[in-house]
Amino acid sequence: MDIKRRNLDFAFSAPEFYDETDTKGTRYGIYFSDKYRILDKVYFTLGGRFNILSLKGSKVNFAPRLSLAYFISPRDILRF
Protein backbone atom coordinates (compact mmCIF):
# COMPACT_ATOMS: atom_id res chain seq x y z
CA MET A 1 0.00 0.00 0.00
CA ASP A 2 1.25 3.47 -0.87
CA ILE A 3 -0.37 6.67 0.43
CA LYS A 4 0.52 10.14 -0.87
CA ARG A 5 -0.74 13.63 -0.07
CA ARG A 6 0.01 16.66 -2.24
CA ASN A 7 -1.04 20.27 -1.76
CA LEU A 8 -1.98 22.13 -4.92
CA ASP A 9 -1.63 25.90 -5.18
CA PHE A 10 -1.93 27.60 -8.55
CA ALA A 11 -3.21 30.82 -10.08
CA PHE A 12 -4.42 31.59 -13.57
CA SER A 13 -5.72 34.57 -15.46
CA ALA A 14 -8.26 34.63 -18.28
CA PRO A 15 -8.89 38.35 -18.86
CA GLU A 16 -11.67 37.87 -21.37
CA PHE A 17 -13.78 35.95 -18.81
CA TYR A 18 -12.61 36.49 -15.22
CA ASP A 19 -10.12 38.33 -13.10
CA GLU A 20 -7.06 36.50 -11.82
CA THR A 21 -8.05 33.45 -9.77
CA ASP A 22 -6.16 31.66 -7.00
CA THR A 23 -7.05 28.04 -6.35
CA LYS A 24 -5.91 25.77 -3.53
CA GLY A 25 -6.67 22.14 -2.93
CA THR A 26 -5.34 18.80 -1.76
CA ARG A 27 -4.86 15.56 -3.67
CA TYR A 28 -4.75 12.19 -1.91
CA GLY A 29 -3.75 8.93 -3.54
CA ILE A 30 -3.98 5.41 -2.14
CA TYR A 31 -2.66 2.37 -4.01
CA PHE A 32 -3.00 -1.26 -3.01
CA SER A 33 -2.16 -4.59 -4.61
CA ASP A 34 -1.78 -8.25 -3.71
CA LYS A 35 -0.19 -11.18 -5.52
CA TYR A 36 -1.83 -14.63 -5.68
CA ARG A 37 -0.23 -17.85 -6.88
CA ILE A 38 -2.49 -19.73 -9.30
CA LEU A 39 -0.03 -22.46 -10.36
CA ASP A 40 3.61 -23.14 -9.53
CA LYS A 41 4.87 -20.62 -12.14
CA VAL A 42 1.77 -18.44 -12.65
CA TYR A 43 0.90 -15.42 -10.48
CA PHE A 44 -2.13 -13.15 -10.58
CA THR A 45 -1.85 -9.59 -9.21
CA LEU A 46 -4.96 -7.63 -8.30
CA GLY A 47 -4.97 -4.03 -7.13
CA GLY A 48 -6.38 -0.57 -7.48
CA ARG A 49 -5.77 3.10 -6.97
CA PHE A 50 -8.03 5.71 -5.37
CA ASN A 51 -7.47 9.40 -6.07
CA ILE A 52 -9.30 12.09 -4.15
CA LEU A 53 -9.04 15.69 -5.34
CA SER A 54 -10.49 18.48 -3.23
CA LEU A 55 -11.06 21.60 -5.30
CA LYS A 56 -14.41 23.16 -4.37
CA GLY A 57 -15.76 19.76 -3.34
CA SER A 58 -14.18 16.33 -3.38
CA LYS A 59 -14.14 13.96 -6.30
CA VAL A 60 -13.13 10.29 -5.88
CA ASN A 61 -11.70 8.26 -8.78
CA PHE A 62 -10.91 4.54 -8.81
CA ALA A 63 -8.59 2.81 -11.29
CA PRO A 64 -8.41 -1.01 -11.09
CA ARG A 65 -5.13 -2.85 -11.73
CA LEU A 66 -4.80 -6.41 -12.97
CA SER A 67 -1.82 -8.46 -14.19
CA LEU A 68 -0.80 -12.04 -14.88
CA ALA A 69 2.81 -13.27 -14.72
CA TYR A 70 4.38 -16.52 -15.94
CA PHE A 71 7.85 -17.38 -14.63
CA ILE A 72 9.77 -18.93 -17.55
CA SER A 73 12.97 -19.07 -15.51
CA PRO A 74 14.19 -17.31 -12.37
CA ARG A 75 15.45 -14.43 -14.55
CA ASP A 76 12.73 -14.37 -17.25
CA ILE A 77 9.10 -13.41 -16.57
CA LEU A 78 6.32 -13.02 -19.10
CA ARG A 79 3.74 -10.44 -17.94
CA PHE A 80 0.28 -9.60 -19.20
PDB file of C-alpha atoms in Angstrom:
ATOM      1  CA  MET A   1       0.000   0.000   0.000  1.00  0.00           C
ATOM      2  CA  ASP A   2       1.245   3.472  -0.872  1.00  0.00           C
ATOM      3  CA  ILE A   3      -0.373   6.670   0.429  1.00  0.00           C
ATOM      4  CA  LYS A   4       0.521  10.144  -0.868  1.00  0.00           C
ATOM      5  CA  ARG A   5      -0.741  13.627  -0.074  1.00  0.00           C
ATOM      6  CA  ARG A   6       0.006  16.663  -2.238  1.00  0.00           C
ATOM      7  CA  ASN A   7      -1.037  20.266  -1.764  1.00  0.00           C
ATOM      8  CA  LEU A   8      -1.975  22.132  -4.922  1.00  0.00           C
ATOM      9  CA  ASP A   9      -1.632  25.901  -5.182  1.00  0.00           C
ATOM     10  CA  PHE A  10      -1.927  27.602  -8.546  1.00  0.00           C
ATOM     11  CA  ALA A  11      -3.209  30.818 -10.081  1.00  0.00           C
ATOM     12  CA  PHE A  12      -4.416  31.593 -13.574  1.00  0.00           C
ATOM     13  CA  SER A  13      -5.724  34.567 -15.456  1.00  0.00           C
ATOM     14  CA  ALA A  14      -8.262  34.629 -18.275  1.00  0.00           C
ATOM     15  CA  PRO A  15      -8.887  38.349 -18.857  1.00  0.00           C
ATOM     16  CA  GLU A  16     -11.674  37.867 -21.368  1.00  0.00           C
ATOM     17  CA  PHE A  17     -13.782  35.954 -18.809  1.00  0.00           C
ATOM     18  CA  TYR A  18     -12.614  36.491 -15.221  1.00  0.00           C
ATOM     19  CA  ASP A  19     -10.123  38.330 -13.102  1.00  0.00           C
ATOM     20  CA  GLU A  20      -7.065  36.499 -11.817  1.00  0.00           C
ATOM     21  CA  THR A  21      -8.052  33.447  -9.767  1.00  0.00           C
ATOM     22  CA  ASP A  22      -6.160  31.660  -6.998  1.00  0.00           C
ATOM     23  CA  THR A  23      -7.054  28.039  -6.355  1.00  0.00           C
ATOM     24  CA  LYS A  24      -5.910  25.772  -3.533  1.00  0.00           C
ATOM     25  CA  GLY A  25      -6.674  22.137  -2.934  1.00  0.00           C
ATOM     26  CA  THR A  26      -5.344  18.801  -1.762  1.00  0.00           C
ATOM     27  CA  ARG A  27      -4.859  15.562  -3.667  1.00  0.00           C
ATOM     28  CA  TYR A  28      -4.748  12.194  -1.906  1.00  0.00           C
ATOM     29  CA  GLY A  29      -3.752   8.929  -3.541  1.00  0.00           C
ATOM     30  CA  ILE A  30      -3.985   5.412  -2.144  1.00  0.00           C
ATOM     31  CA  TYR A  31      -2.655   2.374  -4.005  1.00  0.00           C
ATOM     32  CA  PHE A  32      -3.003  -1.259  -3.014  1.00  0.00           C
ATOM     33  CA  SER A  33      -2.163  -4.591  -4.610  1.00  0.00           C
ATOM     34  CA  ASP A  34      -1.783  -8.249  -3.706  1.00  0.00           C
ATOM     35  CA  LYS A  35      -0.193 -11.183  -5.521  1.00  0.00           C
ATOM     36  CA  TYR A  36      -1.834 -14.630  -5.681  1.00  0.00           C
ATOM     37  CA  ARG A  37      -0.228 -17.853  -6.875  1.00  0.00           C
ATOM     38  CA  ILE A  38      -2.488 -19.733  -9.302  1.00  0.00           C
ATOM     39  CA  LEU A  39      -0.030 -22.457 -10.357  1.00  0.00           C
ATOM     40  CA  ASP A  40       3.612 -23.135  -9.535  1.00  0.00           C
ATOM     41  CA  LYS A  41       4.870 -20.622 -12.142  1.00  0.00           C
ATOM     42  CA  VAL A  42       1.773 -18.443 -12.649  1.00  0.00           C
ATOM     43  CA  TYR A  43       0.896 -15.424 -10.485  1.00  0.00           C
ATOM     44  CA  PHE A  44      -2.125 -13.153 -10.579  1.00  0.00           C
ATOM     45  CA  THR A  45      -1.853  -9.594  -9.211  1.00  0.00           C
ATOM     46  CA  LEU A  46      -4.963  -7.627  -8.301  1.00  0.00           C
ATOM     47  CA  GLY A  47      -4.968  -4.028  -7.127  1.00  0.00           C
ATOM     48  CA  GLY A  48      -6.383  -0.570  -7.484  1.00  0.00           C
ATOM     49  CA  ARG A  49      -5.775   3.100  -6.973  1.00  0.00           C
ATOM     50  CA  PHE A  50      -8.033   5.706  -5.373  1.00  0.00           C
ATOM     51  CA  ASN A  51      -7.473   9.400  -6.074  1.00  0.00           C
ATOM     52  CA  ILE A  52      -9.296  12.094  -4.147  1.00  0.00           C
ATOM     53  CA  LEU A  53      -9.044  15.686  -5.345  1.00  0.00           C
ATOM     54  CA  SER A  54     -10.491  18.476  -3.227  1.00  0.00           C
ATOM     55  CA  LEU A  55     -11.065  21.602  -5.303  1.00  0.00           C
ATOM     56  CA  LYS A  56     -14.406  23.162  -4.367  1.00  0.00           C
ATOM     57  CA  GLY A  57     -15.759  19.755  -3.340  1.00  0.00           C
ATOM     58  CA  SER A  58     -14.175  16.326  -3.385  1.00  0.00           C
ATOM     59  CA  LYS A  59     -14.138  13.957  -6.303  1.00  0.00           C
ATOM     60  CA  VAL A  60     -13.127  10.295  -5.881  1.00  0.00           C
ATOM     61  CA  ASN A  61     -11.702   8.264  -8.783  1.00  0.00           C
ATOM     62  CA  PHE A  62     -10.907   4.537  -8.805  1.00  0.00           C
ATOM     63  CA  ALA A  63      -8.595   2.810 -11.292  1.00  0.00           C
ATOM     64  CA  PRO A  64      -8.411  -1.005 -11.086  1.00  0.00           C
ATOM     65  CA  ARG A  65      -5.131  -2.848 -11.728  1.00  0.00           C
ATOM     66  CA  LEU A  66      -4.797  -6.413 -12.972  1.00  0.00           C
ATOM     67  CA  SER A  67      -1.824  -8.460 -14.185  1.00  0.00           C
ATOM     68  CA  LEU A  68      -0.798 -12.039 -14.875  1.00  0.00           C
ATOM     69  CA  ALA A  69       2.807 -13.272 -14.724  1.00  0.00           C
ATOM     70  CA  TYR A  70       4.379 -16.517 -15.939  1.00  0.00           C
ATOM     71  CA  PHE A  71       7.845 -17.385 -14.626  1.00  0.00           C
ATOM     72  CA  ILE A  72       9.765 -18.925 -17.555  1.00  0.00           C
ATOM     73  CA  SER A  73      12.972 -19.069 -15.514  1.00  0.00           C
ATOM     74  CA  PRO A  74      14.194 -17.310 -12.365  1.00  0.00           C
ATOM     75  CA  ARG A  75      15.446 -14.426 -14.551  1.00  0.00           C
ATOM     76  CA  ASP A  76      12.727 -14.370 -17.247  1.00  0.00           C
ATOM     77  CA  ILE A  77       9.096 -13.414 -16.567  1.00  0.00           C
ATOM     78  CA  LEU A  78       6.321 -13.018 -19.105  1.00  0.00           C
ATOM     79  CA  ARG A  79       3.744 -10.439 -17.938  1.00  0.00           C
ATOM     80  CA  PHE A  80       0.277  -9.601 -19.203  1.00  0.00           C
TER      81      PHE A  80
END
